[in-house]
PDB file of C-alpha atoms in Angstrom:
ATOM      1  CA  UNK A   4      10.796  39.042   1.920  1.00 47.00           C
ATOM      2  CA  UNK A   5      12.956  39.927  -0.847  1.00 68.00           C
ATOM      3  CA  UNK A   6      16.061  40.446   1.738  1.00 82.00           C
ATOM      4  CA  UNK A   7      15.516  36.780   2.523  1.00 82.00           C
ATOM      5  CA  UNK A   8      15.958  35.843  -0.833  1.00 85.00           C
ATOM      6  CA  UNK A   9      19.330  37.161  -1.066  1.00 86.00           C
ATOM      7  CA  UNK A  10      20.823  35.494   2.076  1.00 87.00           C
ATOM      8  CA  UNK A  11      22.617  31.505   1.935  1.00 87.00           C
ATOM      9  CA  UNK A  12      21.254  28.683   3.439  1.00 86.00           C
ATOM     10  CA  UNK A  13      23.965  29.120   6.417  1.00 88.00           C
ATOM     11  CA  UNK A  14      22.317  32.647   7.474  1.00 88.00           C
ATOM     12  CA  UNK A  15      18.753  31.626   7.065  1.00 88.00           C
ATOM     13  CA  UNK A  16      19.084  28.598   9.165  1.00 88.00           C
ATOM     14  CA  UNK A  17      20.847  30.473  11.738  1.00 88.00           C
ATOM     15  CA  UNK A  18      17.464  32.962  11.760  1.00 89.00           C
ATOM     16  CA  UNK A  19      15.379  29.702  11.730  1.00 88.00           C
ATOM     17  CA  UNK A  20      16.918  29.029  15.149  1.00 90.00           C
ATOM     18  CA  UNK A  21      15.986  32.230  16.686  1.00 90.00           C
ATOM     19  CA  UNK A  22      12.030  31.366  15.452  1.00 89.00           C
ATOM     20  CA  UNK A  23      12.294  33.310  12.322  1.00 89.00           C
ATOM     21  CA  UNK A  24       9.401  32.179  10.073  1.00 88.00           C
ATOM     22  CA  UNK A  25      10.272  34.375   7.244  1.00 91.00           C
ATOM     23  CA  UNK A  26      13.615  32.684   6.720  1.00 88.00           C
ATOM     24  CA  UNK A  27      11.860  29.632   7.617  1.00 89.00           C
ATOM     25  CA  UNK A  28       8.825  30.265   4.529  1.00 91.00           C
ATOM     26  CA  UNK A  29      12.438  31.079   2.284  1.00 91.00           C
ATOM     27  CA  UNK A  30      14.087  27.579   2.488  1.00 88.00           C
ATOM     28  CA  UNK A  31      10.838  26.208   2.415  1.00 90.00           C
ATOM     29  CA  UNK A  32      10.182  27.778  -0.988  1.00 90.00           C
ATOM     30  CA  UNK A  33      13.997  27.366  -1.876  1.00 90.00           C
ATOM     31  CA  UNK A  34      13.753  23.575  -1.672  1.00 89.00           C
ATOM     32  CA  UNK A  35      10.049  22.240  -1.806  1.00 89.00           C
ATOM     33  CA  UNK A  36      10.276  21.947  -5.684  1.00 89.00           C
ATOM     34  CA  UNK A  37      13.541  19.705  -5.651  1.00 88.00           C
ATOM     35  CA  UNK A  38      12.648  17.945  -2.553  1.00 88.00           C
ATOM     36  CA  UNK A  39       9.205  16.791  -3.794  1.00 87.00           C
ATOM     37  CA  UNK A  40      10.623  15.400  -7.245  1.00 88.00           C
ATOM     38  CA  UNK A  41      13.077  14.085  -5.252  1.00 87.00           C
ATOM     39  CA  UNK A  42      10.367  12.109  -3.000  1.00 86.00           C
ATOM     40  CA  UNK A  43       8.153  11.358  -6.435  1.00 84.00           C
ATOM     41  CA  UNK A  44      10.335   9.489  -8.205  1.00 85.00           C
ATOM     42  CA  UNK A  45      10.626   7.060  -5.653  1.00 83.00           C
ATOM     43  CA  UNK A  46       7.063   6.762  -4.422  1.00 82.00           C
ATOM     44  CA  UNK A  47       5.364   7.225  -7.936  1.00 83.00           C
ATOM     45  CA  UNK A  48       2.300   9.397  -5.956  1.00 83.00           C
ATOM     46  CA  UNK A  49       2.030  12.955  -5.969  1.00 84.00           C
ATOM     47  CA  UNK A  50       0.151  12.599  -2.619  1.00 88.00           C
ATOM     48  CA  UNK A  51       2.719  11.116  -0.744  1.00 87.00           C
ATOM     49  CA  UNK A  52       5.577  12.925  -1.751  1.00 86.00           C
ATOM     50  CA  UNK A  53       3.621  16.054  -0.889  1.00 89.00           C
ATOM     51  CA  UNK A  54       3.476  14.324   2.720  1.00 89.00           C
ATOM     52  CA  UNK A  55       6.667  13.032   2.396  1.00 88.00           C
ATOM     53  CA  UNK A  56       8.394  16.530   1.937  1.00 89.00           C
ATOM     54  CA  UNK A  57       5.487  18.367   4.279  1.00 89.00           C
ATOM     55  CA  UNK A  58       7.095  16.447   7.419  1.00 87.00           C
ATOM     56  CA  UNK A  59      10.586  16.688   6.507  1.00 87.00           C
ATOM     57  CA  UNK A  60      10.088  20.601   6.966  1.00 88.00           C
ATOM     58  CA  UNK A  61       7.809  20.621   9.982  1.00 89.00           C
ATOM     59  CA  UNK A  62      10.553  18.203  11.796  1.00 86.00           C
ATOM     60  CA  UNK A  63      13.272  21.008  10.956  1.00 86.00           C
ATOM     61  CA  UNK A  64      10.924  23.498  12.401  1.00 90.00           C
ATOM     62  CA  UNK A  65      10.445  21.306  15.181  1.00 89.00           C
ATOM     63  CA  UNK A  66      13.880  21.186  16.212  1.00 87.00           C
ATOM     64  CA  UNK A  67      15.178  24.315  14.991  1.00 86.00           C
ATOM     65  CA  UNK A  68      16.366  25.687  17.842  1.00 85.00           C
ATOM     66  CA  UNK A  69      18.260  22.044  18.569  1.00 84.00           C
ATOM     67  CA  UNK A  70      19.242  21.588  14.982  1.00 79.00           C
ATOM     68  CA  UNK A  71      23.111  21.649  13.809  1.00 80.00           C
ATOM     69  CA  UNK A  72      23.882  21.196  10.917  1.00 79.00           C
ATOM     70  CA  UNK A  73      27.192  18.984   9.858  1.00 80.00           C
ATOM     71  CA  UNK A  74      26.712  19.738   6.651  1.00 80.00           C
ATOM     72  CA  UNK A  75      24.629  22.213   4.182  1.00 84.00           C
ATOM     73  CA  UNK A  76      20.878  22.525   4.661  1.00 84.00           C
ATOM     74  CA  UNK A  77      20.179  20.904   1.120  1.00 85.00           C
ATOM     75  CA  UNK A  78      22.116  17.546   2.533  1.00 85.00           C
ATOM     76  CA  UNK A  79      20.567  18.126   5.627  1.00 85.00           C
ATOM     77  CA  UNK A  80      16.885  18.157   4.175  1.00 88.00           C
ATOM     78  CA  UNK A  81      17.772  15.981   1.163  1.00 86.00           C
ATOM     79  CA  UNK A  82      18.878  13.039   3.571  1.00 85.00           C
ATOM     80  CA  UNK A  83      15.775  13.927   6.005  1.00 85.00           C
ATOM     81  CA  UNK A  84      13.118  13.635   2.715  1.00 87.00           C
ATOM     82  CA  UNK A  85      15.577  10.266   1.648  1.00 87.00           C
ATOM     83  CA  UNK A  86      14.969   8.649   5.057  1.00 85.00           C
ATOM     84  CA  UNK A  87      11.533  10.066   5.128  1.00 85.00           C
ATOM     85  CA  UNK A  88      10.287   8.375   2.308  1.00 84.00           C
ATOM     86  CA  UNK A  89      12.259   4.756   2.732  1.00 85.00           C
ATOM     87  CA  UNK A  90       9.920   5.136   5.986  1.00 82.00           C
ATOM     88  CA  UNK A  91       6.569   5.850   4.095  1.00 80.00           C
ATOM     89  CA  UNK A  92       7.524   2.792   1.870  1.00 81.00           C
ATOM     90  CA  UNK A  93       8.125   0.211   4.997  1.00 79.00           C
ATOM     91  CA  UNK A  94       5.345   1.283   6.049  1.00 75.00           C
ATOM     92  CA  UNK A  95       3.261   0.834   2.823  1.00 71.00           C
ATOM     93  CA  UNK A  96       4.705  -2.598   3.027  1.00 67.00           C
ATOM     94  CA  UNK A  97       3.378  -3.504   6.547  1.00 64.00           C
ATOM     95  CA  UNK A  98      -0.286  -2.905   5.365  1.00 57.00           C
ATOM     96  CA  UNK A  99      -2.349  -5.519   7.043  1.00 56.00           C
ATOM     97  CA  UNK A 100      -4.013  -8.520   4.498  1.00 50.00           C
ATOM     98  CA  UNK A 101      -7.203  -9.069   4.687  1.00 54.00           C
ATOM     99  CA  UNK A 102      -8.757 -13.092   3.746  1.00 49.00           C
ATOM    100  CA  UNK A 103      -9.066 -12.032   0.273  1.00 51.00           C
ATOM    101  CA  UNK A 104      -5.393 -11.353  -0.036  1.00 50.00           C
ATOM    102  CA  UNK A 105      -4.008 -14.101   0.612  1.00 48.00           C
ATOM    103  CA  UNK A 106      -5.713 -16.193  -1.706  1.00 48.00           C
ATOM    104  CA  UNK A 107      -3.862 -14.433  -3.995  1.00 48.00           C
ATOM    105  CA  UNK A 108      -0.740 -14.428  -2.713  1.00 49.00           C
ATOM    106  CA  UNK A 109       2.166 -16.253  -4.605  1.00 50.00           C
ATOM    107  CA  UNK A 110       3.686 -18.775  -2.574  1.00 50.00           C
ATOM    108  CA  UNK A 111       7.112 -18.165  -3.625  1.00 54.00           C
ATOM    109  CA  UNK A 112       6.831 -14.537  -2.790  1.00 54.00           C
ATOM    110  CA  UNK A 113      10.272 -13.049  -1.711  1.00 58.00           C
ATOM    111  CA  UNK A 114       9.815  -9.934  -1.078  1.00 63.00           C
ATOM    112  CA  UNK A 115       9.658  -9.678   2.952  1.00 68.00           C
ATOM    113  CA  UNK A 116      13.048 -11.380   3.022  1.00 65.00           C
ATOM    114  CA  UNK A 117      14.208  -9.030  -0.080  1.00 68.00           C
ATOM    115  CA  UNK A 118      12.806  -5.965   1.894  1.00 66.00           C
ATOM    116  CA  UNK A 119      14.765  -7.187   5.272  1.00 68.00           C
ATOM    117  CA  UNK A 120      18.032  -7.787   3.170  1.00 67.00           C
ATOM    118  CA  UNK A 121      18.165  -4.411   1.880  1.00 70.00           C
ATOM    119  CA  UNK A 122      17.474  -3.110   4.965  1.00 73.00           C
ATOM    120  CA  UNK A 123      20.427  -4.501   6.359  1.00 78.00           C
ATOM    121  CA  UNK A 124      22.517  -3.516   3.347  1.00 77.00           C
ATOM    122  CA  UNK A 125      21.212   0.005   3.696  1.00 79.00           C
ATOM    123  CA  UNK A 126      23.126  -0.445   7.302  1.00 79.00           C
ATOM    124  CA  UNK A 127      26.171  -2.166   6.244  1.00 81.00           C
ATOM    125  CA  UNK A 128      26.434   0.908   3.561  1.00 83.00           C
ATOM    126  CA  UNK A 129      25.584   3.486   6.377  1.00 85.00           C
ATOM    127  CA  UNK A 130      27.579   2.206   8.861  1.00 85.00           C
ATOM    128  CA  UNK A 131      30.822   1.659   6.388  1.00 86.00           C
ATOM    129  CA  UNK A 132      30.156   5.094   4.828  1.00 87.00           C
ATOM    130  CA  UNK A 133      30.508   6.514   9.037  1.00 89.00           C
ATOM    131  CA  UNK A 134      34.233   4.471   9.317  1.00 90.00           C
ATOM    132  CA  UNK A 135      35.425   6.816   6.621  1.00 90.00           C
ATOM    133  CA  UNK A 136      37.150  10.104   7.507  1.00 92.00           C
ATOM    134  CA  UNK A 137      35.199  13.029   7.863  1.00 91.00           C
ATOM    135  CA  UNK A 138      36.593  14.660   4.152  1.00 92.00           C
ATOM    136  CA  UNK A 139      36.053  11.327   2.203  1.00 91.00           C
ATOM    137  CA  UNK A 140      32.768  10.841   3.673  1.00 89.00           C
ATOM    138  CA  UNK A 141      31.513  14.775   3.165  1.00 91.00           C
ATOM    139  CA  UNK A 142      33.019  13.820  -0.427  1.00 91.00           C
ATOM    140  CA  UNK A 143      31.602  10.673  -1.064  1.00 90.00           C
ATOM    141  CA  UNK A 144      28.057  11.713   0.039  1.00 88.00           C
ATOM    142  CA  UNK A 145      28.729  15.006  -2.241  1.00 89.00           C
ATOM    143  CA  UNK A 146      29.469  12.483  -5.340  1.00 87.00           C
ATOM    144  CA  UNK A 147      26.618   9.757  -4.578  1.00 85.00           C
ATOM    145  CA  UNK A 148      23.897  11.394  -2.304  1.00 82.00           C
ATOM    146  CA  UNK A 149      23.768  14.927  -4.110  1.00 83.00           C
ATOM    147  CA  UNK A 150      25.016  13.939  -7.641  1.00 85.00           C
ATOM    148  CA  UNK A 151      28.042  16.509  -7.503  1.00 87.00           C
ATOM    149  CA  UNK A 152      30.254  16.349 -10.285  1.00 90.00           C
ATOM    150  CA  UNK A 153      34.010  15.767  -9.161  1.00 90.00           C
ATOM    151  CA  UNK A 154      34.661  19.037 -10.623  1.00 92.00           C
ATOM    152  CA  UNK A 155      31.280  20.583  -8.557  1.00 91.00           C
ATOM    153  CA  UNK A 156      32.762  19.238  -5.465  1.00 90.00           C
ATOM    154  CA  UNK A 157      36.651  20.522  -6.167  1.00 92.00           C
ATOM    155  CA  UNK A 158      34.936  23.968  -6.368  1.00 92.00           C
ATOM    156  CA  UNK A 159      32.662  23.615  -3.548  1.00 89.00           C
ATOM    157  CA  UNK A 160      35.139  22.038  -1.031  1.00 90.00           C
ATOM    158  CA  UNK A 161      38.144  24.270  -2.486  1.00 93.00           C
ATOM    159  CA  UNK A 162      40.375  20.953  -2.945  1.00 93.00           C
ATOM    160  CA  UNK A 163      41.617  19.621  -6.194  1.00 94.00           C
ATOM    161  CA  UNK A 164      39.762  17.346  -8.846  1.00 93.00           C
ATOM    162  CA  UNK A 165      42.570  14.518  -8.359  1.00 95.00           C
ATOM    163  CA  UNK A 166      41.820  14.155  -4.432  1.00 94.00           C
ATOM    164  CA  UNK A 167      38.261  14.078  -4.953  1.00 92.00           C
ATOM    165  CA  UNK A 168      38.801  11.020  -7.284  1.00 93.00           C
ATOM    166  CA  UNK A 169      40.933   9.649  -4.411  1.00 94.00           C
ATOM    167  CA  UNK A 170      38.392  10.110  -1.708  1.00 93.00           C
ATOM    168  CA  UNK A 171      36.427   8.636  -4.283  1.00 90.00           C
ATOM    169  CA  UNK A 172      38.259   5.785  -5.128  1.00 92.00           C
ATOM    170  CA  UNK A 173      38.701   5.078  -1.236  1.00 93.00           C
ATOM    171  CA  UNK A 174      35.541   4.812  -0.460  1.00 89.00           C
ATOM    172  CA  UNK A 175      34.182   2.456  -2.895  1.00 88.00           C
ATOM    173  CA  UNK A 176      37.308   0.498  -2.159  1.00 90.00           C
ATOM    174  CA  UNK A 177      36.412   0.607   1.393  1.00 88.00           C
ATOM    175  CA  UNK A 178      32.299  -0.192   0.156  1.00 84.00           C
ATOM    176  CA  UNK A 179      33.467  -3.080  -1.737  1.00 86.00           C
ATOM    177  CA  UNK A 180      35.558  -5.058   0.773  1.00 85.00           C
ATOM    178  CA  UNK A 181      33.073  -4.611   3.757  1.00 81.00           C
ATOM    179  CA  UNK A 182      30.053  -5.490   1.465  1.00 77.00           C
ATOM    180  CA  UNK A 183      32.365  -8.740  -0.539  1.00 75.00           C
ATOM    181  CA  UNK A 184      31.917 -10.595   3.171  1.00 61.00           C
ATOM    182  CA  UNK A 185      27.900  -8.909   2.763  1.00 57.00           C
ATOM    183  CA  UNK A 186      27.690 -10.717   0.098  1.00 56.00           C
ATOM    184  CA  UNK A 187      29.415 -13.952   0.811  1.00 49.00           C
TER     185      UNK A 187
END
């Protein structure tokens, strides 16, 4: 197993693919640590984010041999545990009331039309971030999705600290003027 160890991302996916379940058992243990404090600080239960990150990496292995990646496996399976637990939270929030419930219920409760407007801000953002060119958006989800320092991402992409700030720049610049009429 130790020869697993040693290999990137890149090479153990492309093993995954051809049904390899020791490369499989190495990205699992690469990434389960980081993926489930990843899922915990948004869901707050150590339960859930368990399940949370537990289908994230049977749906890879499900489709491994389908699978292709744009980008690297940790965007790949940090977007899939994202999405993964924004559905475990709609769905927490479509539990069904019972009698006693509603009596309590505030009247002036928001929150369904608060959950259904940042649902369709999460889309506006989406499908703004997909107008962008391939290099701003791999840099823009770099900055904002992974956390990557502008310097981190210079190094990683092999492009200079100045047009990272552009790409950057662009795409907020792009994010603002399709979310102003959002938000009009």
């Amino acid at each position: 197993m130790d020869l697993f160890k040693k290999l990137s991302d890149e090479e153990l996916v492309a093993l995954i693919t051809e049904n390899n379940s020791k490369a499989f058992r190495t990205l699992y243990d690469r990434y389960w640590d980081r993926m489930l404090v990843k899922a915990l600080s948004t869901l707050q239960s150590h339960e859930l984010a368990e399940e949370v990150v537990q289908d994230a990496f049977i749906n890879f292995w499900r489709r491994r041999q389908t699978i292709q990646l744009k980008y690297s496996f940790h965007t790949y399976i940090a977007s899939v545990v994202k999405y993964e637990v924004m559905t475990k939270l709609a769905n927490r929030n479509k539990q069904p009331l019972f009698i006693e419930d509603i009596a309590f219920t505030n009247p002036a409760d928001h929150s369904t039309q608060q959950w259904l407007d940042f649902d369709e801000l999460k889309d506006q953002i989406q499908n703004t971030i997909l107008t962008l060119p391939d290099k701003c958006q791999l840099v823009f989800r770099l900055s904002r999705e992974e956390g990557l320092t502008a310097n981190q991402i210079s190094n990683t992409l092999n492009i200079s600290r100045k047009t990272v700030e552009a790409h950057i720049s662009k795409a907020i610049k792009t994010l603002r003027i399709s979310l102003g009429s959002f938000f009009m």
